[in-house]
CSV table of C-alpha atoms in Angstrom, one decimal:
chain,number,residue,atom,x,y,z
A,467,UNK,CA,0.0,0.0,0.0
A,468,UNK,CA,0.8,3.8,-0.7
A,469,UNK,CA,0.7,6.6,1.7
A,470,UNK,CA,-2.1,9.1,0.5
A,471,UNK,CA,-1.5,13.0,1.0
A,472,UNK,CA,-4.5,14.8,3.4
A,473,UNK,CA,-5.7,15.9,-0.5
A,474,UNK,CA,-5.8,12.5,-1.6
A,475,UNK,CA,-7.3,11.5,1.3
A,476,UNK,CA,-9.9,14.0,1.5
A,477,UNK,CA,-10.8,12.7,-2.5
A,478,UNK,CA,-11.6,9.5,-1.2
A,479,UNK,CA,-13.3,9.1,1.9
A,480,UNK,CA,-16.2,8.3,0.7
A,481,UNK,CA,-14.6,4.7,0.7
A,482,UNK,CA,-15.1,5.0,4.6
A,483,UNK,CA,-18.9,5.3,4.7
A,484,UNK,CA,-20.7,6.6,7.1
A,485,UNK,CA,-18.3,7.5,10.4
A,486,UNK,CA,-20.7,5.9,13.3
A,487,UNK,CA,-20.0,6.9,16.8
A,488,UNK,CA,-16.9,5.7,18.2
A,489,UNK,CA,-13.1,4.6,17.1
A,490,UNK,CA,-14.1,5.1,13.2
A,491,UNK,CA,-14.2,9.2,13.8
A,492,UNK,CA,-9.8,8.3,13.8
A,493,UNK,CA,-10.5,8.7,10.0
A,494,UNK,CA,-11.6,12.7,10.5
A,495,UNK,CA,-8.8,12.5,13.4
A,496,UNK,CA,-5.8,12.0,10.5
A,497,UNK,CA,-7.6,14.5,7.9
A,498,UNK,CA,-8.1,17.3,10.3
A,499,UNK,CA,-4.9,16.7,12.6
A,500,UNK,CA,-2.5,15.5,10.6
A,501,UNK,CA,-1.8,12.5,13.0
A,502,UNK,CA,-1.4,9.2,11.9
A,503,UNK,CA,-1.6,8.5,8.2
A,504,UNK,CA,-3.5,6.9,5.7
A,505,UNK,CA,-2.8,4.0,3.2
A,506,UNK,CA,-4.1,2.6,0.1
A,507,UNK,CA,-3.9,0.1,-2.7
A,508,UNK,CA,-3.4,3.2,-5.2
A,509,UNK,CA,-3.5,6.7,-5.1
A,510,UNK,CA,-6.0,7.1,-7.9
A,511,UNK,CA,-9.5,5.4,-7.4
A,512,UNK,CA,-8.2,3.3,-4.5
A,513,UNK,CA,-10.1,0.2,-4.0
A,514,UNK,CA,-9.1,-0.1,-0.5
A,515,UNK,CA,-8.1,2.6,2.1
A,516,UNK,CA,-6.6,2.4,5.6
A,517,UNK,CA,-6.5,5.1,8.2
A,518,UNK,CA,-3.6,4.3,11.0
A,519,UNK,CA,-3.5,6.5,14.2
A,520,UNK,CA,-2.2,5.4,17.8
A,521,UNK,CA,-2.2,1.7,17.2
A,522,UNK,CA,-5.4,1.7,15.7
A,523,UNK,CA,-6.3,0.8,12.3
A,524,UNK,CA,-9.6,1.6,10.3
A,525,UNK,CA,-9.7,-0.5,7.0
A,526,UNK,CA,-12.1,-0.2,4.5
A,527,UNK,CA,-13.2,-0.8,1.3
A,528,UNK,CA,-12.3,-4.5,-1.2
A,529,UNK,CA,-10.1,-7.0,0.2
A,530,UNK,CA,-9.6,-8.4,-3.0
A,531,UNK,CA,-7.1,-5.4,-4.1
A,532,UNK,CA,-4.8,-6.3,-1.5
A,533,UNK,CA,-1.5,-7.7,-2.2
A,534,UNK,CA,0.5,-10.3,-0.4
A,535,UNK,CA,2.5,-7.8,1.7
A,536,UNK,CA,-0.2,-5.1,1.9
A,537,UNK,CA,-1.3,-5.6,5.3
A,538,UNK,CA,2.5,-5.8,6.8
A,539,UNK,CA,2.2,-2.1,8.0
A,540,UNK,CA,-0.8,-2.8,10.2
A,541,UNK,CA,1.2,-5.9,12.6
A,542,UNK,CA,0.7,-5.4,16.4
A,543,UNK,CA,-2.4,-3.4,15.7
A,544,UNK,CA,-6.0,-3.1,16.5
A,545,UNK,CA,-8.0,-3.5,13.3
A,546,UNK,CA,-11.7,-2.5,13.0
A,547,UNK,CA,-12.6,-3.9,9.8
A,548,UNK,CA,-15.6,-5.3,8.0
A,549,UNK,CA,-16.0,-9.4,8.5
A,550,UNK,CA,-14.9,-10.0,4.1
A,551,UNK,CA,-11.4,-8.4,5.4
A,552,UNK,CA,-10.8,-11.4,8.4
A,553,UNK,CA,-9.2,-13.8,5.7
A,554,UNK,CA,-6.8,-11.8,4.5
A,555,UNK,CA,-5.9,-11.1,7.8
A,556,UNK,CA,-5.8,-14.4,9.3
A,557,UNK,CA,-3.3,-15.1,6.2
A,558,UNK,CA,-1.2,-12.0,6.9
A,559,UNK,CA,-0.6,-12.1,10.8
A,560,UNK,CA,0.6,-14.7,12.9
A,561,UNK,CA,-2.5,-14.3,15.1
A,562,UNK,CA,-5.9,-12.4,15.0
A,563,UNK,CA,-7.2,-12.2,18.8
A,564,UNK,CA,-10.9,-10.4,18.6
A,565,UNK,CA,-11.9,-8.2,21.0
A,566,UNK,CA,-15.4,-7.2,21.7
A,567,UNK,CA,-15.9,-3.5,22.3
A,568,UNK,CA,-18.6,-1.2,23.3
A,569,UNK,CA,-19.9,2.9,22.0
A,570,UNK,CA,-21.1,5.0,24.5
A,571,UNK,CA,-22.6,8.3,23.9
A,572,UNK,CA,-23.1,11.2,25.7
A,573,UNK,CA,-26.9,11.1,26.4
A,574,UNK,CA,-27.9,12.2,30.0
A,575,UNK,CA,-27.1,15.6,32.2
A,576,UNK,CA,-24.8,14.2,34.9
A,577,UNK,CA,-23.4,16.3,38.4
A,578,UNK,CA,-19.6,16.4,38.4
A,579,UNK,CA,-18.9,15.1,42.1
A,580,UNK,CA,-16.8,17.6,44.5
A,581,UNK,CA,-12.8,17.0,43.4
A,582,UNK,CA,-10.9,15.9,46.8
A,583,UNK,CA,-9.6,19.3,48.9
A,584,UNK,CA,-6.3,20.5,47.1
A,585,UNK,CA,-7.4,18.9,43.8
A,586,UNK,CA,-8.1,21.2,40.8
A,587,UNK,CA,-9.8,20.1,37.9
A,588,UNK,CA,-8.6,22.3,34.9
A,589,UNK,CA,-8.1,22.5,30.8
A,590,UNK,CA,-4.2,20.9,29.8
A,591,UNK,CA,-1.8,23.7,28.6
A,592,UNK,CA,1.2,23.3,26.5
A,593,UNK,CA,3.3,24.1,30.3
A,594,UNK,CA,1.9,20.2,31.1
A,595,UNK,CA,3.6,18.5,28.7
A,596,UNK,CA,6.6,17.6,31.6
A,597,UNK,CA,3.4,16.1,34.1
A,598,UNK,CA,2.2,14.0,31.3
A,599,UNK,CA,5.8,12.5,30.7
A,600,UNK,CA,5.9,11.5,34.1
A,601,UNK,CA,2.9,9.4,34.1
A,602,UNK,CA,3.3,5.5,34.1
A,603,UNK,CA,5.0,4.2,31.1
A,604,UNK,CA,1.9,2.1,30.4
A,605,UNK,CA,-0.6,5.1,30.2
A,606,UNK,CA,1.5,6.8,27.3
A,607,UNK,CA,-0.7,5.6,25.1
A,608,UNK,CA,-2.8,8.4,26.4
A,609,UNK,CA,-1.0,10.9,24.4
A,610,UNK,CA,-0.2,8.5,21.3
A,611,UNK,CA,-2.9,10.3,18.9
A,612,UNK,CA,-1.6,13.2,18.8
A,613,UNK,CA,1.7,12.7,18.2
A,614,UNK,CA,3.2,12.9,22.3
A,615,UNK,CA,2.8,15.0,25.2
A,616,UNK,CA,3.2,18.1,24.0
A,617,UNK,CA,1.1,17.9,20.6
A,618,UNK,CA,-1.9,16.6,23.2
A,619,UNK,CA,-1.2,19.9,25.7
A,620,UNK,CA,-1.2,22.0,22.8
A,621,UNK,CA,-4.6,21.2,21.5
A,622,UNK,CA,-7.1,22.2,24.1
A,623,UNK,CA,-8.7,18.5,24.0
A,624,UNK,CA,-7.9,17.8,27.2
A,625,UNK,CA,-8.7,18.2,31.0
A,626,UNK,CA,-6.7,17.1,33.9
A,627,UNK,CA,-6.8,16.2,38.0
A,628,UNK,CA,-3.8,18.3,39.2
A,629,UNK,CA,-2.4,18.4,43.2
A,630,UNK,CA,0.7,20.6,44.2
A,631,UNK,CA,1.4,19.8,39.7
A,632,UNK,CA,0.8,16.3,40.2
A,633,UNK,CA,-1.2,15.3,37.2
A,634,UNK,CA,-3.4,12.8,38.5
A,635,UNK,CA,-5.9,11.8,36.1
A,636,UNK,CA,-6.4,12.6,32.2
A,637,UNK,CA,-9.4,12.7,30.2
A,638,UNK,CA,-8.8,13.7,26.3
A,639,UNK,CA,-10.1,13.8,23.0
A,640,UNK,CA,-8.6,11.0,21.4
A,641,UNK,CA,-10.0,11.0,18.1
A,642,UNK,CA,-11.7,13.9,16.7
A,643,UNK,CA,-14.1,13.9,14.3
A,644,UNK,CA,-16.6,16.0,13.0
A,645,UNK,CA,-20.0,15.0,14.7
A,646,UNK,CA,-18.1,12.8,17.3
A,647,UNK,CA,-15.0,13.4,19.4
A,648,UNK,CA,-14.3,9.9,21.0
A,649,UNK,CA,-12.6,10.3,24.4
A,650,UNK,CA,-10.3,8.2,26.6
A,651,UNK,CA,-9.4,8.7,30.3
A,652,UNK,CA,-6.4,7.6,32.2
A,653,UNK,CA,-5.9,8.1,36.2
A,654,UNK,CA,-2.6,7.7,38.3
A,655,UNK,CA,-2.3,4.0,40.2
A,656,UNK,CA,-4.3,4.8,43.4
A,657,UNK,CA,-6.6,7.4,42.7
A,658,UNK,CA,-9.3,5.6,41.0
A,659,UNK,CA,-11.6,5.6,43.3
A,660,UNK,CA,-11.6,9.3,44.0
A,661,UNK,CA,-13.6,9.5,40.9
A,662,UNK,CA,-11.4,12.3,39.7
A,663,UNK,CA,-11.8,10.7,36.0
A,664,UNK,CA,-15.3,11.1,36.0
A,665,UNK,CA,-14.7,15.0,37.0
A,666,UNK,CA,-12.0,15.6,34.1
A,667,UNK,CA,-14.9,13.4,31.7
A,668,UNK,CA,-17.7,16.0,32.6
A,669,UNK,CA,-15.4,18.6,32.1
A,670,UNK,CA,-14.1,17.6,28.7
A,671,UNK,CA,-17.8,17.2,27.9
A,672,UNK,CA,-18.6,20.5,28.5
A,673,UNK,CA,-15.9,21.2,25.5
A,674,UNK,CA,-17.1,18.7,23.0
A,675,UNK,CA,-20.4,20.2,23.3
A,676,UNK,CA,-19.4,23.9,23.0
A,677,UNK,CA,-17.5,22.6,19.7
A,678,UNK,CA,-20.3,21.9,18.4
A,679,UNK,CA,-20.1,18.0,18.9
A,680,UNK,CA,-21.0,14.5,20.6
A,681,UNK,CA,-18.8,13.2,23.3
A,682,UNK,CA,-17.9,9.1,23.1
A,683,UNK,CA,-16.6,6.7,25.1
A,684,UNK,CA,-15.7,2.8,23.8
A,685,UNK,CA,-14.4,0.2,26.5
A,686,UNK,CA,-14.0,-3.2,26.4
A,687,UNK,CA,-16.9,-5.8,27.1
A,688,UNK,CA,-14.5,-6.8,29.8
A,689,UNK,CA,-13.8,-3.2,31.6
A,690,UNK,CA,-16.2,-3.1,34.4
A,691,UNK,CA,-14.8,0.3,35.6
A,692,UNK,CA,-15.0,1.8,32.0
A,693,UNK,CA,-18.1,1.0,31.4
A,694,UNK,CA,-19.3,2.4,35.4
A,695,UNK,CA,-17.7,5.8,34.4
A,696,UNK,CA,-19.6,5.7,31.1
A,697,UNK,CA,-22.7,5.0,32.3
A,698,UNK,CA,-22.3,7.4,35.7
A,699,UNK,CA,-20.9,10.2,33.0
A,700,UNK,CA,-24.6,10.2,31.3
A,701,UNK,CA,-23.0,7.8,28.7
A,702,UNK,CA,-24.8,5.4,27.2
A,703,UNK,CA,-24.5,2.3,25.1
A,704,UNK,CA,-25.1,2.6,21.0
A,705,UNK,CA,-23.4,0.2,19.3
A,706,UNK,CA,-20.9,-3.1,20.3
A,707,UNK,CA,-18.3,-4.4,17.5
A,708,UNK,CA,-15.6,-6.3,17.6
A,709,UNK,CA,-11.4,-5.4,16.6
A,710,UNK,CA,-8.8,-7.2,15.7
A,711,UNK,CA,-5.7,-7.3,17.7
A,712,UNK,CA,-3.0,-8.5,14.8
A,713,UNK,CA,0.6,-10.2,15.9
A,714,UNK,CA,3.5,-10.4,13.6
A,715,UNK,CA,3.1,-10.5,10.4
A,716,UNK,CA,3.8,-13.6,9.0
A,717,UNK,CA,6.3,-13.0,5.1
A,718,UNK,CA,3.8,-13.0,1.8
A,719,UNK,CA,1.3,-15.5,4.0
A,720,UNK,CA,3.5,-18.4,4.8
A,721,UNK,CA,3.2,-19.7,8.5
A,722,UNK,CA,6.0,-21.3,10.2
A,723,UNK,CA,5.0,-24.7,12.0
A,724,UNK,CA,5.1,-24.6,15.6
């Protein structure tokens, strides 16, 4: 596959369909942002097109116009991809784990409980970016779609739990599209139950809808916490699909025995 320019891309999203609520607004995320990039079979009338942002993949369109080393790009991934696609993924990867995931939407007025004493809750500034670094190495993620700390501070998409500079939980736009701005939410080991995620949630909220758009919020089947904060946010369930975690990719489809 061939990486498209944002005026290719732009020519050919009607490939995508329509962007439901949820993971598929990363396709508006790498128009409008310029993170991530976007793939396909050909740059003029592309059969098949592939948005990748932050370790996630949106894939679209024939699986027939894929080659035998197409898909290599999208290894260690999580695809979201129409069932006719599972094939020639099952060829291409080593394994294909599915993963069953659930859309929640901002539906229902919700009171933002009082933060802990000393706590503020306030919008992320482009001075954060050092508080962010110094989160866990496995909440980085947080930060991946737009491009690292600093790119996420400097886009006003995100709110934050702060004591004495201590960031200590995170909610962010994490793909934003243009109905839809799906968020994701990350607190510090040991302040989960101080429901200072759900206050940086309803605050965010309050920004997605002065934009103009929906707030989001997809969880595994599996995240019990996730899906208490969704529903306690107002959030409620639209939709369920399933991704695609990938593994390695396995050279032009050939399996080695195990």
């Amino acid at each position: 596959m061939i990486e498209l320019s944002s005026r290719q891309l732009a020519a050919h999203t009607h490939l995508l369909g329509d962007c439901e609520p949820g993971p598929a607004a990363l396709a508006e995320h790498v128009l409008s942002t310029g993170n991530g990039r976007a793939l396909a079979d050909r740059a003029d009338h592309p059969r098949t097109l592939a948005l990748d942002c932050a370790g996630h993949v949106l894939l679209r369109g024939d699986p027939d116009a894929l080659g035998p080393t197409d898909l290599a790009p999208f290894a260690h991934r999580r695809v979201e991809a129409p069932a006719r696609f599972l094939p020639a993924l099952d060829v291409a990867f080593d394994r294909v784990v599915p993963s069953e995931r659930m859309v929640y939407v901002r539906q229902q007025a919700a009171a933002a409980p009082r933060p802990p004493r000393g706590v503020t809750i306030r919008p992320l500034t482009s001075s954060d970016a050092p508080s962010l670094v110094r989160l866990p190495a496995e909440s980085a993620w947080i930060h991946a779609s737009w491009g690292g700390p600093s790119g996420l501070c400097r886009s006003g998409h995100a709110w934050g739990a702060f004591r004495q500079g201590r960031l200590l939980a995170i909610a962010c736009t994490y793909f934003r599209g243009g109905a839809h701005e799906e968020i994701a939410v990350v607190a510090a080991p040991g302040r989960r139950h101080q429901r200072l995620a759900l206050n940086c949630v309803l605050a965010l909220d309050g920004d997605v809808a002065a934009r103009g758009r929906t707030a989001t919020l997809t969880c595994s089947r599996h995240d019990r916490p996730g899906r208490l904060l969704a529903w306690t946010a107002g959030f409620r369930l639209v939709r369920e699909y399933v991704h695609y975690a990938t593994g390695a990719y396995v050279a032009h489809g050939a399996r080695v025995p195990v």
